[in-house]
PDB file of C-alpha atoms in Angstrom:
ATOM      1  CA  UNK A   1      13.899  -0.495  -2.290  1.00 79.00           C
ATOM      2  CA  UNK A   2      15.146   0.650  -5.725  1.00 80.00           C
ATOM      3  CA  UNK A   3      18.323   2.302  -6.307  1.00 81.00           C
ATOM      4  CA  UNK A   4      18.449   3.853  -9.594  1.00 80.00           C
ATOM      5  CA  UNK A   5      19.811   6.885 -11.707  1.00 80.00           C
ATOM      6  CA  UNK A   6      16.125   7.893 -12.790  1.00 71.00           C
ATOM      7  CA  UNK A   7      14.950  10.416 -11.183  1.00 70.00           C
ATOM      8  CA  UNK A   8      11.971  11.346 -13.069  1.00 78.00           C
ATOM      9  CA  UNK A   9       8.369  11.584 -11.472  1.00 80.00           C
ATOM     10  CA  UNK A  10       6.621   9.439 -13.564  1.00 81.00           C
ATOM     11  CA  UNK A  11       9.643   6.652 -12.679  1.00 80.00           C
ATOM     12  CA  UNK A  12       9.212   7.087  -8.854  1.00 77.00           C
ATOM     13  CA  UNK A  13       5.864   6.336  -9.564  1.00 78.00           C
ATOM     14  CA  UNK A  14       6.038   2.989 -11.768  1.00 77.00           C
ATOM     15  CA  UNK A  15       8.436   1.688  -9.067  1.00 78.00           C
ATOM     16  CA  UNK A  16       6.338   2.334  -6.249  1.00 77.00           C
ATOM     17  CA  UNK A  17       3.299   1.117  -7.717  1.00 75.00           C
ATOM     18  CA  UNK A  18       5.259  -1.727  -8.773  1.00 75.00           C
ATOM     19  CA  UNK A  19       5.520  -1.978  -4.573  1.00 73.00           C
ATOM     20  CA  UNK A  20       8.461  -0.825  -3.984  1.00 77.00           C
ATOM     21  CA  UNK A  21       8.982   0.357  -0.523  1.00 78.00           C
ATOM     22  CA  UNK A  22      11.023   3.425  -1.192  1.00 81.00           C
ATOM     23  CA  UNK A  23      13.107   4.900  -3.956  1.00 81.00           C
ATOM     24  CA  UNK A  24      16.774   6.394  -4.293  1.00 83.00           C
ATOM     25  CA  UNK A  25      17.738   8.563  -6.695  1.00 81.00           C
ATOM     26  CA  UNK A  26      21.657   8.496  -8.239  1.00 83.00           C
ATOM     27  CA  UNK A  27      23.383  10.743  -6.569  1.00 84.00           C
ATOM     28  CA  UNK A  28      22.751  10.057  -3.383  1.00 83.00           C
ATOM     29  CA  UNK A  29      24.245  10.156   0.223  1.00 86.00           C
ATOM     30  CA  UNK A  30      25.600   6.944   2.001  1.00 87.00           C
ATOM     31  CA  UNK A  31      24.083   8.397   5.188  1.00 87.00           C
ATOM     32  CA  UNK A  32      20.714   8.974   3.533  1.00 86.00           C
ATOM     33  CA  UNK A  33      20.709   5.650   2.451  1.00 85.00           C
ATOM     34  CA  UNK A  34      21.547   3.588   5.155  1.00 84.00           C
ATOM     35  CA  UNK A  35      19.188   5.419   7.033  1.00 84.00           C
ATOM     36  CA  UNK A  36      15.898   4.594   4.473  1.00 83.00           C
ATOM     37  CA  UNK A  37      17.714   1.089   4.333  1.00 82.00           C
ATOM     38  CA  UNK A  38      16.892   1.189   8.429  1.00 80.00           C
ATOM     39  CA  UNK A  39      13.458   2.188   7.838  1.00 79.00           C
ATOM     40  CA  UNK A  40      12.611  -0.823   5.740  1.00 76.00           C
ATOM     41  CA  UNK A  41      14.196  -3.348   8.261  1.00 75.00           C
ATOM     42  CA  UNK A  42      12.059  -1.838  11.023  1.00 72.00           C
ATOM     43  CA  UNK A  43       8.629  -1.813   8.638  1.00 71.00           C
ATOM     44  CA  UNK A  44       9.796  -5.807   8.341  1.00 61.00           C
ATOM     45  CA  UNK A  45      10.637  -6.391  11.756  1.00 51.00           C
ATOM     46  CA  UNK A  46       7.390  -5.087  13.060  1.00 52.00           C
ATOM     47  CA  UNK A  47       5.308  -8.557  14.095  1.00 55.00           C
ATOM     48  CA  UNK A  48       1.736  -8.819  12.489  1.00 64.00           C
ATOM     49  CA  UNK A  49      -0.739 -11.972  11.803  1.00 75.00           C
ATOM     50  CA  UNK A  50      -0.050 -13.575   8.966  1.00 85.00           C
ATOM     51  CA  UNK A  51      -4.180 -13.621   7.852  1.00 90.00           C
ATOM     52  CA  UNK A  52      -5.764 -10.647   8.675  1.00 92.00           C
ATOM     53  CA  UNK A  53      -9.915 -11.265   8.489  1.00 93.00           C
ATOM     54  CA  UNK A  54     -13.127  -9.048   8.841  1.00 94.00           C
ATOM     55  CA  UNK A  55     -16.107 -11.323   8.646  1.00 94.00           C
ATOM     56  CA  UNK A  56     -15.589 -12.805   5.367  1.00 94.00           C
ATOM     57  CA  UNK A  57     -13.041 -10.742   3.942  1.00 95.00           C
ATOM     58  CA  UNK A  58      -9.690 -12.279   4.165  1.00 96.00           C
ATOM     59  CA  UNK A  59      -6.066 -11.036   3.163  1.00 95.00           C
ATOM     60  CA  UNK A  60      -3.065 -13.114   3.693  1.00 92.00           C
ATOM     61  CA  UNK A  61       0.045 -10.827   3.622  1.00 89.00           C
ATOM     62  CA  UNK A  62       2.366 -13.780   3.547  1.00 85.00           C
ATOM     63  CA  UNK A  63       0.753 -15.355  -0.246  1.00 89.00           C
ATOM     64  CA  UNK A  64      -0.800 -11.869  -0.658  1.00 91.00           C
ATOM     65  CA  UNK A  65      -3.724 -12.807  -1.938  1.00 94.00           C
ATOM     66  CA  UNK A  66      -7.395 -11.554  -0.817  1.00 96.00           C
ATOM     67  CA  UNK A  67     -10.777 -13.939  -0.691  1.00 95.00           C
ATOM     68  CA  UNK A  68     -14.565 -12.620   0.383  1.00 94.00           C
ATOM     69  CA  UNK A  69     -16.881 -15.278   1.008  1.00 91.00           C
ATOM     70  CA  UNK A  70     -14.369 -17.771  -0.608  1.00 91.00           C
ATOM     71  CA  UNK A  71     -13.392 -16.244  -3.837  1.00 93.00           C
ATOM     72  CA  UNK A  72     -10.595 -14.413  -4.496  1.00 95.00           C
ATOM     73  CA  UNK A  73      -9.952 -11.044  -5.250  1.00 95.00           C
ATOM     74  CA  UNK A  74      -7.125  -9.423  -7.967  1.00 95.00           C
ATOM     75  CA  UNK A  75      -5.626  -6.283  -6.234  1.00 95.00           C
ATOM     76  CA  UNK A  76      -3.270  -4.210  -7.897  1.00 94.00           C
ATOM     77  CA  UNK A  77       0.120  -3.917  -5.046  1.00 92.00           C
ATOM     78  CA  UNK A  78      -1.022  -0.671  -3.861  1.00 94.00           C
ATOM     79  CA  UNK A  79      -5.296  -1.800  -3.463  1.00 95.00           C
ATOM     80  CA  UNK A  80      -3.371  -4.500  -1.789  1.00 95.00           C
ATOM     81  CA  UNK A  81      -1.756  -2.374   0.501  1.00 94.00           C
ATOM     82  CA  UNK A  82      -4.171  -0.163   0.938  1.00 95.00           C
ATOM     83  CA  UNK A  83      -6.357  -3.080   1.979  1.00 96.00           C
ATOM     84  CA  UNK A  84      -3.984  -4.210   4.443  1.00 94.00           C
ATOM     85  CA  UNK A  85      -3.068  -1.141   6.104  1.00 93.00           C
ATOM     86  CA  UNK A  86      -7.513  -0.503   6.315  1.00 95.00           C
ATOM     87  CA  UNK A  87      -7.480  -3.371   8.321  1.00 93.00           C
ATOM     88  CA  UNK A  88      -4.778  -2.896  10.936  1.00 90.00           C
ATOM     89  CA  UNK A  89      -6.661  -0.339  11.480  1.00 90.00           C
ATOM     90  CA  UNK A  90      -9.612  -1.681  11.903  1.00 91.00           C
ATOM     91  CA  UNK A  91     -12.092   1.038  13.838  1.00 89.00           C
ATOM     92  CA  UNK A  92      -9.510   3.483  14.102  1.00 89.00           C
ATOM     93  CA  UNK A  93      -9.551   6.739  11.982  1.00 90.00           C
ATOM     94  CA  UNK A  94      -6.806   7.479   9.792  1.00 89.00           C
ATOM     95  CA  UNK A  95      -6.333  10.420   8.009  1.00 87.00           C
ATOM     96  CA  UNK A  96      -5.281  11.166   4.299  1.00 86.00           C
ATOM     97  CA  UNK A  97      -2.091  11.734   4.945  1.00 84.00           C
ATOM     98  CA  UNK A  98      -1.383   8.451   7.165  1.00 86.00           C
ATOM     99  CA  UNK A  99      -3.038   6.867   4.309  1.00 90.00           C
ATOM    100  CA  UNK A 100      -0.329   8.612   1.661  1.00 88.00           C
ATOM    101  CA  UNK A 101       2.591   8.066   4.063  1.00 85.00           C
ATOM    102  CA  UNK A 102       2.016   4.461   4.799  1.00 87.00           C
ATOM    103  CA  UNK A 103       1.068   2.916   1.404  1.00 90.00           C
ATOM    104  CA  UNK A 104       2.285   5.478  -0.973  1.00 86.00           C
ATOM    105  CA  UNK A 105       5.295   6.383   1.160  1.00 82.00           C
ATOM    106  CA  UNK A 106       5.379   9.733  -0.180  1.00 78.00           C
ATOM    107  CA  UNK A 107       4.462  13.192   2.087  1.00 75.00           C
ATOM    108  CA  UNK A 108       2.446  15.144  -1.305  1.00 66.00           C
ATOM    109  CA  UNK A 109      -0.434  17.419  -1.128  1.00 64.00           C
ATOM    110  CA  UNK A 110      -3.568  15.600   0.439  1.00 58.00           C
ATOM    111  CA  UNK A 111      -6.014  17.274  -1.491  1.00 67.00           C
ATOM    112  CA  UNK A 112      -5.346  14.986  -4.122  1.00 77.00           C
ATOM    113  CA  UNK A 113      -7.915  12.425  -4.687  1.00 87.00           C
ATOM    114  CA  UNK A 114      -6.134   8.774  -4.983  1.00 88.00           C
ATOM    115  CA  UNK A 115      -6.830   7.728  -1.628  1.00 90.00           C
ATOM    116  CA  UNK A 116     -10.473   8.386  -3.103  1.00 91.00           C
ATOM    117  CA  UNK A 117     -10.123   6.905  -6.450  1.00 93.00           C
ATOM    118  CA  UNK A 118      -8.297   3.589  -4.883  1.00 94.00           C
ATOM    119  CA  UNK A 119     -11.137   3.000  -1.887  1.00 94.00           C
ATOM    120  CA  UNK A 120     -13.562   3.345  -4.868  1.00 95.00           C
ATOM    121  CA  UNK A 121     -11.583   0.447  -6.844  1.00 94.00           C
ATOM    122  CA  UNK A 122     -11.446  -2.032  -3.239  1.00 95.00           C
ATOM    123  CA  UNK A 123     -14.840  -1.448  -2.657  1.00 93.00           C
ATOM    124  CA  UNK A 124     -15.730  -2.287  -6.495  1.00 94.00           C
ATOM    125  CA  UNK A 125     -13.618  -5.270  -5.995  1.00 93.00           C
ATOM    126  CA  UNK A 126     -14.469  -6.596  -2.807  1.00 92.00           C
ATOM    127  CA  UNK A 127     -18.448  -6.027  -2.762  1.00 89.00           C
ATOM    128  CA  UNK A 128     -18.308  -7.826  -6.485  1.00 84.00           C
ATOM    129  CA  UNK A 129     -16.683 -10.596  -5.025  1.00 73.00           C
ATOM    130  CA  UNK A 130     -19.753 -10.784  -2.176  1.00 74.00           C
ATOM    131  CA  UNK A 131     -22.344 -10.565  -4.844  1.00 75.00           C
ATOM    132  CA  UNK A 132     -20.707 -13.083  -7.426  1.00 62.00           C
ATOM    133  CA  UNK A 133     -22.556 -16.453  -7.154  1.00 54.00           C
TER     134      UNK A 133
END
């Protein structure tokens, strides 16, 4: 969680990218924050597998790292996320907006594109990774 006296868009976004869970803007209220400080602890106290795997596509949440067919894959923190939270869900479907609120942790306008644009860079990623010998 960062705690900061920015409060400008494009710094929201560099921290969240940068995987930050949330973001709290100077000035603030205590009861605000203790109650997004809540939120995290129950996110982290929610039990998971440590390796989740779809046939040869494996992420480990605990090293965070990513392997198809043996060879790892370089995600960005929020392809990593976005990876992870695909796969809990695994034959479920999940709309934009779940998408948004889960990985980006934001509630914007889903008729923007970057759940798009960042399923186009996993499956770049992970079907290279199948087809590298």
């Amino acid at each position: 969680m960062l705690l900061t006296g920015a409060n400008q868009l494009e710094e929201r976004i560099r921290g969240l990218d940068a995987g930050a869970d949330d973001y709290v803007a100077k000035p603030f209220a205590f009861a605000e924050l203790a109650a997004r400080i809540r939120a995290v602890l129950r996110r982290g106290a929610r039990p998971g597998q440590a390796v989740l795997q779809i046939d040869d596509l494996k992420l480990d949440r605990l090293s965070h790292t990513v392997q198809r067919a043996g060879r790892s894959i370089d995600l960005s923190p929020k392809e990593f996320a976005l990876l992870e939270f695909l796969m809990m869900h695994r034959g479920q479907a999940v709309s934009r907006s779940a998408i948004v609120e889960q990985v980006w942790k934001l509630n914007f306008d889903t008729m923007t594109n970057v759940v798009d644009v960042y399923i186009n860079y996993l499956r770049r990623k992970i079907d290279l990774a199948s087809t590298a010998r």
